[in-house]
XYZ file of C-alpha atoms in Angstrom:
545
model
C 0.114 9.818 -72.613
C -3.323 8.420 -73.227
C -5.834 11.137 -72.397
C -9.378 10.803 -71.088
C -11.355 13.502 -72.890
C -14.901 12.634 -71.860
C -16.468 15.554 -70.036
C -17.640 15.349 -66.446
C -21.212 16.161 -67.450
C -21.454 13.376 -70.012
C -19.867 10.869 -67.652
C -22.264 11.732 -64.871
C -25.209 11.465 -67.256
C -24.016 8.052 -68.409
C -23.647 6.867 -64.829
C -27.147 7.975 -63.917
C -28.506 6.212 -66.992
C -26.871 2.988 -65.834
C -28.577 3.301 -62.468
C -31.917 4.017 -64.083
C -31.492 1.025 -66.368
C -30.941 -1.221 -63.353
C -34.044 0.021 -61.573
C -37.221 -1.986 -61.344
C -39.220 1.019 -62.416
C -39.952 2.485 -59.001
C -39.052 6.118 -58.571
C -35.458 6.714 -57.569
C -34.453 8.228 -54.252
C -32.203 10.857 -55.852
C -35.123 12.861 -57.265
C -37.201 12.573 -54.088
C -34.302 13.649 -51.878
C -33.950 16.957 -53.708
C -30.666 18.740 -54.340
C -27.529 17.390 -52.643
C -26.812 18.741 -49.180
C -23.869 18.255 -46.859
C -23.963 16.875 -43.349
C -25.807 14.181 -41.513
C -25.346 10.589 -40.432
C -26.675 7.591 -42.345
C -27.070 3.918 -41.416
C -26.964 1.187 -44.069
C -27.744 -2.476 -43.366
C -25.673 -4.998 -45.360
C -25.985 -8.741 -45.811
C -22.322 -9.697 -45.537
C -19.735 -8.926 -42.889
C -16.299 -8.650 -44.527
C -13.736 -11.281 -43.602
C -11.135 -8.515 -43.977
C -10.991 -4.736 -44.418
C -7.664 -4.879 -46.257
C -8.431 -4.188 -49.944
C -5.503 -6.327 -51.059
C -7.276 -9.298 -49.471
C -10.662 -8.460 -51.029
C -12.639 -11.575 -52.040
C -16.315 -10.844 -51.285
C -18.324 -8.949 -53.895
C -20.669 -7.800 -51.141
C -17.778 -5.995 -49.426
C -16.818 -3.932 -52.457
C -18.926 -0.910 -51.469
C -16.993 -0.702 -48.188
C -13.575 -0.921 -49.869
C -14.168 2.163 -52.011
C -15.159 4.268 -48.993
C -11.596 4.218 -47.699
C -9.371 3.133 -50.564
C -8.915 4.120 -54.204
C -7.190 2.762 -57.295
C -5.213 4.313 -60.136
C -8.116 3.912 -62.571
C -11.855 3.335 -62.372
C -14.455 2.124 -64.873
C -17.001 3.890 -67.002
C -20.368 2.334 -67.853
C -18.965 0.759 -71.054
C -16.225 -1.199 -69.328
C -13.555 1.318 -70.282
C -11.151 3.098 -67.964
C -11.194 6.564 -66.403
C -8.512 8.327 -64.355
C -8.671 8.235 -60.579
C -5.400 8.408 -58.678
C -3.725 8.382 -62.075
C -4.381 11.172 -64.561
C -3.644 8.984 -67.580
C -1.589 6.110 -68.879
C 0.186 4.930 -71.996
C 1.059 1.467 -73.273
C 4.293 0.711 -75.087
C 4.016 -0.551 -78.707
C 4.997 -4.075 -77.612
C 2.345 -4.086 -74.838
C 4.947 -4.809 -72.168
C 5.168 -1.449 -70.387
C 2.336 0.580 -68.825
C 3.281 4.105 -67.776
C 0.969 5.857 -65.312
C 1.048 9.575 -64.585
C -0.187 10.146 -61.049
C -2.202 12.905 -59.440
C -0.204 15.284 -57.269
C -1.378 16.720 -53.968
C -3.084 13.468 -52.879
C -2.557 12.358 -49.297
C -3.420 9.273 -47.290
C -5.608 9.780 -44.226
C -2.561 9.265 -41.991
C -1.004 12.377 -43.535
C 1.566 10.623 -45.715
C 1.889 11.473 -49.394
C 0.611 9.390 -52.291
C 3.235 9.105 -55.026
C 4.967 6.627 -57.316
C 6.950 5.193 -54.420
C 3.667 4.394 -52.662
C 2.399 2.541 -55.747
C 5.581 0.474 -55.814
C 5.329 -0.233 -52.074
C 1.794 -1.559 -52.541
C 2.781 -3.855 -55.401
C 5.851 -5.050 -53.507
C 3.570 -5.941 -50.605
C 1.170 -7.787 -52.902
C 4.045 -9.895 -54.206
C 5.208 -10.841 -50.713
C 4.906 -14.649 -50.441
C 1.593 -15.844 -48.949
C 0.223 -12.314 -48.642
C -2.165 -12.196 -51.629
C -1.449 -15.358 -53.648
C -4.490 -15.096 -55.942
C -3.547 -11.564 -57.012
C 0.083 -12.539 -57.567
C -0.956 -15.615 -59.557
C -3.460 -13.916 -61.868
C -3.488 -10.123 -62.081
C 0.253 -9.760 -61.450
C 1.229 -13.023 -63.096
C 3.191 -11.356 -65.872
C 4.548 -8.386 -63.924
C 8.317 -8.118 -64.155
C 9.394 -4.918 -62.418
C 7.969 -1.645 -61.085
C 9.950 1.444 -62.055
C 9.625 4.741 -60.207
C 10.625 7.297 -62.839
C 9.807 10.285 -60.665
C 7.381 11.170 -57.888
C 4.406 11.279 -60.243
C 5.366 8.624 -62.803
C 5.399 4.860 -62.342
C 6.012 2.209 -65.013
C 4.835 -1.385 -64.757
C 7.089 -3.582 -66.884
C 5.612 -6.935 -67.953
C 7.278 -10.169 -68.989
C 4.739 -10.412 -71.803
C 1.589 -8.492 -72.819
C -1.255 -8.891 -70.326
C -4.346 -6.653 -70.362
C -5.332 -7.839 -66.894
C -2.823 -5.346 -65.526
C -5.462 -2.674 -66.226
C -8.057 -4.737 -64.383
C -5.648 -4.861 -61.454
C -5.041 -1.104 -61.270
C -8.820 -0.507 -61.275
C -9.726 -3.262 -58.804
C -10.041 -3.326 -55.009
C -6.953 -5.524 -54.871
C -5.032 -2.751 -56.626
C -6.288 -0.062 -54.250
C -3.626 2.072 -52.632
C -2.800 1.678 -48.944
C -0.487 4.011 -47.070
C 2.997 2.406 -47.051
C 3.359 3.653 -43.487
C 0.344 1.667 -42.344
C 1.427 -1.352 -44.409
C 4.546 -1.425 -42.251
C 2.971 -0.583 -38.900
C -0.397 -2.406 -38.875
C -0.504 -5.066 -36.166
C -2.876 -7.261 -38.163
C -2.212 -6.344 -41.770
C -4.293 -9.078 -43.377
C -7.379 -8.189 -41.341
C -7.074 -4.476 -42.007
C -9.412 -2.059 -40.268
C -8.731 1.292 -38.584
C -4.963 0.726 -38.741
C -4.880 0.882 -42.557
C -4.973 4.326 -44.149
C -6.270 5.025 -47.658
C -6.860 8.093 -49.794
C -10.645 7.691 -49.934
C -13.490 10.045 -48.963
C -14.081 8.258 -45.648
C -11.939 6.933 -42.818
C -12.806 3.649 -41.108
C -12.542 4.544 -37.434
C -14.539 1.861 -35.633
C -15.324 -1.811 -36.209
C -17.390 -3.974 -33.887
C -17.199 -7.593 -35.099
C -20.581 -9.150 -35.703
C -22.357 -5.809 -35.399
C -21.198 -2.831 -37.443
C -18.442 -0.760 -39.018
C -18.321 3.040 -38.851
C -16.793 5.580 -41.245
C -16.250 9.334 -40.826
C -15.766 11.929 -43.564
C -12.248 12.685 -44.768
C -12.401 16.533 -44.870
C -9.249 16.779 -47.005
C -10.643 14.662 -49.846
C -10.628 16.401 -53.248
C -9.706 13.924 -56.012
C -12.870 12.061 -57.005
C -13.020 10.513 -60.503
C -15.056 12.313 -63.163
C -18.062 9.983 -62.875
C -18.291 10.096 -59.063
C -21.268 12.486 -58.991
C -19.566 15.526 -57.487
C -16.189 16.850 -56.338
C -14.684 17.692 -52.966
C -15.415 15.915 -49.665
C -18.311 13.490 -49.254
C -21.721 14.912 -48.398
C -22.288 12.750 -45.317
C -20.418 13.394 -42.091
C -20.513 9.744 -41.144
C -21.999 6.412 -42.167
C -22.547 3.205 -40.227
C -22.962 -0.198 -41.893
C -24.825 -2.721 -39.758
C -24.325 -6.423 -40.440
C -27.777 -7.997 -40.695
C -27.540 -11.431 -42.301
C -31.267 -12.182 -42.513
C -33.088 -10.369 -45.302
C -36.318 -10.055 -43.325
C -34.404 -8.340 -40.521
C -32.809 -5.901 -42.971
C -36.152 -5.052 -44.554
C -37.736 -4.669 -41.126
C -34.952 -2.311 -40.068
C -35.592 -0.183 -43.161
C -39.375 -0.023 -42.930
C -39.216 0.736 -39.187
C -36.757 3.599 -39.709
C -33.799 2.004 -37.905
C -31.715 2.277 -41.104
C -32.092 4.427 -44.220
C -30.590 2.043 -46.821
C -30.297 -1.722 -47.224
C -28.795 -4.001 -49.860
C -29.893 -7.544 -50.632
C -33.694 -7.594 -50.993
C -34.989 -11.039 -52.057
C -38.165 -11.398 -54.070
C -40.036 -12.679 -51.025
C -39.534 -9.335 -49.286
C -39.792 -6.881 -52.187
C -43.468 -6.169 -51.602
C -42.659 -4.918 -48.101
C -40.472 -2.242 -49.682
C -42.595 -1.340 -52.699
C -45.962 -1.373 -50.948
C -45.584 2.182 -49.652
C -44.352 5.431 -51.171
C -41.562 6.060 -48.707
C -38.967 3.757 -50.247
C -37.296 3.066 -53.596
C -35.950 -0.225 -54.923
C -33.350 -0.704 -57.671
C -31.502 -3.707 -59.059
C -28.152 -4.097 -60.829
C -26.661 -7.171 -62.488
C -23.086 -7.893 -61.418
C -20.227 -8.206 -63.881
C -17.733 -11.064 -63.979
C -18.718 -14.719 -63.736
C -22.149 -16.224 -63.245
C -23.089 -18.051 -60.065
C -22.364 -21.631 -61.033
C -21.706 -25.112 -59.738
C -18.281 -26.397 -60.805
C -17.802 -30.172 -61.077
C -14.749 -31.743 -59.431
C -13.360 -33.992 -62.176
C -10.472 -35.252 -60.029
C -12.434 -38.249 -58.761
C -15.711 -40.105 -59.203
C -18.451 -39.521 -60.072
C -17.705 -36.313 -62.021
C -14.545 -37.678 -63.600
C -17.069 -39.071 -66.093
C -18.386 -36.441 -68.515
C -21.614 -38.446 -68.872
C -22.367 -37.959 -65.169
C -21.600 -34.241 -65.425
C -23.991 -33.974 -68.345
C -26.590 -36.026 -66.479
C -26.473 -33.731 -63.461
C -27.070 -30.689 -65.666
C -29.979 -32.372 -67.433
C -31.442 -33.519 -64.117
C -31.881 -29.975 -62.884
C -34.723 -27.799 -64.122
C -32.881 -24.547 -63.473
C -35.790 -22.147 -64.132
C -37.985 -24.144 -61.745
C -35.552 -23.977 -58.816
C -34.730 -20.324 -59.503
C -38.399 -19.371 -59.565
C -38.991 -21.357 -56.410
C -36.294 -19.475 -54.519
C -36.226 -16.074 -56.237
C -39.659 -16.017 -57.875
C -39.278 -14.155 -61.167
C -36.338 -11.917 -60.206
C -33.347 -14.150 -61.052
C -31.668 -13.963 -64.461
C -30.890 -17.462 -65.761
C -27.224 -18.034 -66.585
C -26.068 -20.144 -69.513
C -22.324 -19.659 -69.350
C -19.514 -19.301 -66.865
C -19.300 -15.657 -68.018
C -22.091 -13.360 -66.867
C -24.523 -11.982 -69.473
C -23.461 -8.348 -68.962
C -19.918 -9.084 -70.126
C -18.937 -8.151 -73.702
C -17.402 -11.642 -73.886
C -20.620 -13.538 -73.114
C -21.496 -16.193 -75.720
C -25.233 -15.872 -76.269
C -25.266 -18.929 -78.554
C -25.066 -21.163 -75.470
C -28.588 -20.224 -74.425
C -31.031 -23.117 -74.512
C -28.339 -25.729 -75.045
C -28.856 -27.976 -72.026
C -30.627 -28.818 -68.728
C -34.132 -29.653 -67.634
C -34.452 -32.986 -69.474
C -34.994 -35.656 -66.825
C -35.379 -38.458 -69.369
C -32.015 -37.611 -70.902
C -30.424 -37.398 -67.454
C -31.597 -40.900 -66.570
C -30.455 -42.254 -69.933
C -26.988 -40.770 -69.409
C -26.723 -42.252 -65.921
C -27.725 -45.665 -67.211
C -25.074 -45.327 -69.898
C -22.471 -44.347 -67.282
C -23.195 -47.466 -65.248
C -25.329 -45.907 -62.527
C -28.191 -48.145 -63.573
C -29.556 -49.403 -60.261
C -31.273 -47.743 -57.297
C -31.213 -48.391 -53.569
C -34.185 -48.571 -51.229
C -34.310 -44.768 -50.933
C -34.422 -44.268 -54.678
C -30.830 -43.096 -55.134
C -28.728 -44.265 -58.055
C -26.028 -46.833 -57.321
C -23.059 -48.403 -59.069
C -21.185 -51.424 -57.739
C -23.075 -51.016 -54.482
C -22.046 -47.356 -54.022
C -24.580 -44.537 -53.968
C -24.294 -41.632 -56.429
C -23.444 -39.015 -53.816
C -22.047 -35.535 -54.408
C -21.012 -33.077 -51.707
C -21.434 -29.304 -51.880
C -19.474 -27.457 -49.182
C -20.545 -23.827 -48.739
C -18.458 -21.313 -46.792
C -20.824 -19.253 -44.634
C -19.036 -15.860 -45.080
C -19.453 -16.159 -48.849
C -23.088 -17.246 -48.911
C -25.328 -14.516 -50.314
C -28.659 -14.317 -52.133
C -30.103 -17.282 -50.194
C -27.699 -19.633 -51.940
C -28.030 -22.069 -49.060
C -31.773 -22.224 -49.746
C -31.080 -22.645 -53.457
C -28.778 -25.584 -52.677
C -31.590 -27.287 -50.786
C -33.891 -26.782 -53.771
C -31.256 -28.308 -56.076
C -30.848 -31.197 -53.650
C -34.558 -32.003 -53.755
C -34.857 -31.537 -57.530
C -32.077 -33.891 -58.657
C -33.121 -36.551 -56.165
C -36.610 -36.562 -57.591
C -35.647 -36.370 -61.260
C -32.620 -38.659 -61.388
C -31.907 -40.232 -58.005
C -28.776 -38.161 -57.290
C -27.828 -37.695 -53.634
C -26.615 -34.123 -53.048
C -25.267 -33.509 -49.563
C -25.091 -29.823 -48.637
C -22.772 -28.613 -45.891
C -22.869 -24.987 -44.703
C -19.717 -24.499 -42.646
C -17.278 -21.863 -41.411
C -14.537 -20.587 -43.683
C -11.783 -22.699 -42.127
C -13.738 -25.933 -42.449
C -14.671 -25.124 -46.045
C -11.086 -24.301 -46.970
C -9.855 -27.592 -45.525
C -12.523 -29.601 -47.373
C -11.636 -27.930 -50.653
C -7.898 -28.339 -50.088
C -8.370 -32.031 -49.240
C -10.636 -32.652 -52.228
C -13.554 -33.605 -49.991
C -16.186 -32.236 -52.357
C -17.770 -32.894 -55.734
C -19.475 -29.537 -56.312
C -17.954 -26.087 -55.824
C -20.144 -22.977 -56.016
C -18.816 -19.583 -56.945
C -19.431 -16.244 -58.601
C -17.097 -13.297 -58.994
C -17.766 -9.615 -59.650
C -14.534 -8.890 -61.530
C -15.020 -6.059 -64.001
C -12.946 -7.979 -66.559
C -14.288 -11.528 -66.820
C -10.784 -12.671 -67.751
C -9.653 -12.254 -64.148
C -12.374 -14.632 -62.944
C -11.702 -17.154 -65.710
C -7.990 -17.316 -64.936
C -8.702 -17.937 -61.262
C -11.390 -20.548 -61.872
C -10.246 -22.402 -64.985
C -6.484 -22.120 -65.483
C -4.709 -25.399 -64.663
C -2.879 -23.714 -61.797
C -5.657 -21.237 -60.993
C -5.884 -20.336 -57.326
C -9.541 -21.378 -57.120
C -9.648 -23.965 -59.891
C -11.803 -26.564 -58.127
C -12.625 -28.615 -61.214
C -9.287 -30.408 -61.268
C -9.461 -30.149 -65.048
C -6.115 -29.469 -66.711
C -5.956 -28.734 -70.405
C -3.139 -27.214 -72.492
C -5.788 -25.932 -74.928
C -7.728 -24.195 -72.166
C -4.585 -22.658 -70.678
C -3.529 -21.377 -74.089
C -6.932 -19.785 -74.654
C -6.692 -18.030 -71.308
C -3.163 -16.836 -72.061
C -4.037 -15.660 -75.561
C -7.106 -13.749 -74.364
C -5.109 -11.514 -72.023
C -2.243 -11.009 -74.444
C -4.267 -8.813 -76.813
C -5.985 -5.472 -76.377
C -8.287 -6.175 -79.348
C -11.718 -6.674 -77.761
C -13.095 -8.477 -80.819
C -10.198 -10.931 -80.736
C -10.667 -11.466 -77.007
C -14.366 -12.142 -77.593
C -13.499 -14.718 -80.260
C -11.080 -16.491 -77.914
C -13.498 -16.459 -74.998
C -16.255 -17.803 -77.228
C -14.104 -20.841 -77.986
C -13.301 -21.160 -74.279
C -16.975 -21.121 -73.301
C -17.797 -23.748 -75.896
C -15.022 -25.945 -74.506
C -15.915 -25.496 -70.841
C -19.695 -25.398 -71.035
C -20.619 -27.507 -74.061
C -17.830 -29.971 -74.789
C -16.498 -30.769 -71.311
C -19.531 -29.805 -69.183
C -17.260 -28.591 -66.385
C -19.778 -26.128 -65.046
C -23.492 -25.761 -64.371
C -24.324 -22.036 -64.655
C -27.316 -21.095 -62.500
C -27.966 -17.351 -62.400
C -26.410 -13.961 -62.998
C -25.818 -12.383 -59.570
C -27.550 -9.109 -58.942
C -27.668 -6.598 -56.143
C -30.728 -4.798 -54.885
C -30.730 -1.498 -53.026
C -33.763 -0.307 -51.090
C -33.646 3.150 -49.573
C -35.729 5.768 -47.866
C -36.633 8.514 -50.308
C -34.889 10.944 -47.991
C -31.619 9.467 -49.279
C -30.089 10.837 -52.477
C -27.262 9.600 -54.655
C -27.976 5.873 -54.389
C -26.265 4.158 -57.333
C -24.563 1.072 -58.646
C -20.893 1.031 -59.557
C -20.467 1.355 -63.355
C -19.544 -1.914 -65.109
C -19.355 -3.919 -61.864
C -23.071 -3.504 -61.134
C -22.573 -3.659 -57.364
C -23.675 -0.931 -54.908
C -21.441 2.106 -55.046
C -19.597 3.682 -52.146
C -21.134 6.291 -49.856
C -19.269 9.197 -51.478
C -22.251 10.563 -53.403
C -24.959 9.828 -50.815
C -26.814 12.611 -49.041
C -29.734 13.021 -46.679
C -32.445 15.560 -47.458
C -33.282 18.028 -44.717
């Protein structure tokens, strides 16, 4: 059995260093709040209301902090991207890489009183493989799963059809979080989740008011935190309420007026309101996974022509639009993989974009050589129009404002007509399914970038919106998850990035997503999740007295 020998003290120190490294330099709330104390009620304002509280259905990076309040996985991550025990005490991999044996903690219970064991792990995976339940998980993270073997109450073996390291990403992800089999069977609205679903986590979701807030109470029986969680035993707080406040100015106003003690999502335009006084702290953390990018739909004109894809990228001065929307706080992205990933190809930096003359030359070459009365490029009497459909529940970081800035920039520089539609999730899904779009925007906070790449770029990927199908690309994606050698994976992903970003110009990377946390200095334990870079759960939070 593979053992995790790192001491609790060193893991905690490493975690705190990660948080400090993400900070903007302002003093952290942990020191100001004094020593941890138990008790109290805290209110946290968040930007995004989850579309579901079922971890198996997790798809919004902004909802991750809520998932880990109630649910837990077999493994978690350290600050180097490695794995630490959580509901599992260790694991071993067979020599052929096709069997992963997990030894489970004993004495763990779900909040509904039922026992966590190997049978529960199997029940969760069986549910995930149920047709139409969680198709993206089944198609990527569990793609190569063959069978689940319950050896005994505390031992479960995942047998694979072929080696696939993404199985470890699965057992440490929200989608792999453990839900009580009893509640999986009895929940009236399983896909929506909520109070009916029981987890093993430090809090219990007991109240949800759509459009307003969600409320969690302490799980007094909790006593199985991972080694880098900050402490052991039950959570410090008695209860925590998350209020859904979409507008950043409203969130900041709620914090500075004392209505809430913590907020996430603080744009550059509002940072001064937080940092002006001495009562609040502000910290930032870059997310893992894929960069926020525009993906070109190559299935039909105009982006079926690589020259037009290249022209669009050259037409946009990315630093200019980022500075206009985020001032100097956004980190420019150059690849589909985020810059915090060990697989990021730094050689791509500086390779394209911001050359209006080149953009116009490429459009002329592609046959879009004339302009209409409004200054838009035309070809055979048809305007060069591209549609970007944004799903409102997934819009974060003022991405709708960024889209408007992109729209204005490419019109001015190259005569490209970008039409932006901000719609509800159902309308967006239909447009994407019907191919009624030319640009698709996305970022993912997967701890292993391979999970994001397989979803976004594989020929049959669940959210492959480029329409690009390539045996070479599929083979690269397959080969990258078939080896545990990180250097070999980096080599494969470097070739993949060169293919996708440089040679085929399938994607326009814009920025590396980041989260910001602002908090009253009466709040201690504020931190970002190691590796993922998103706000952590409420387990280690406390209120000074």
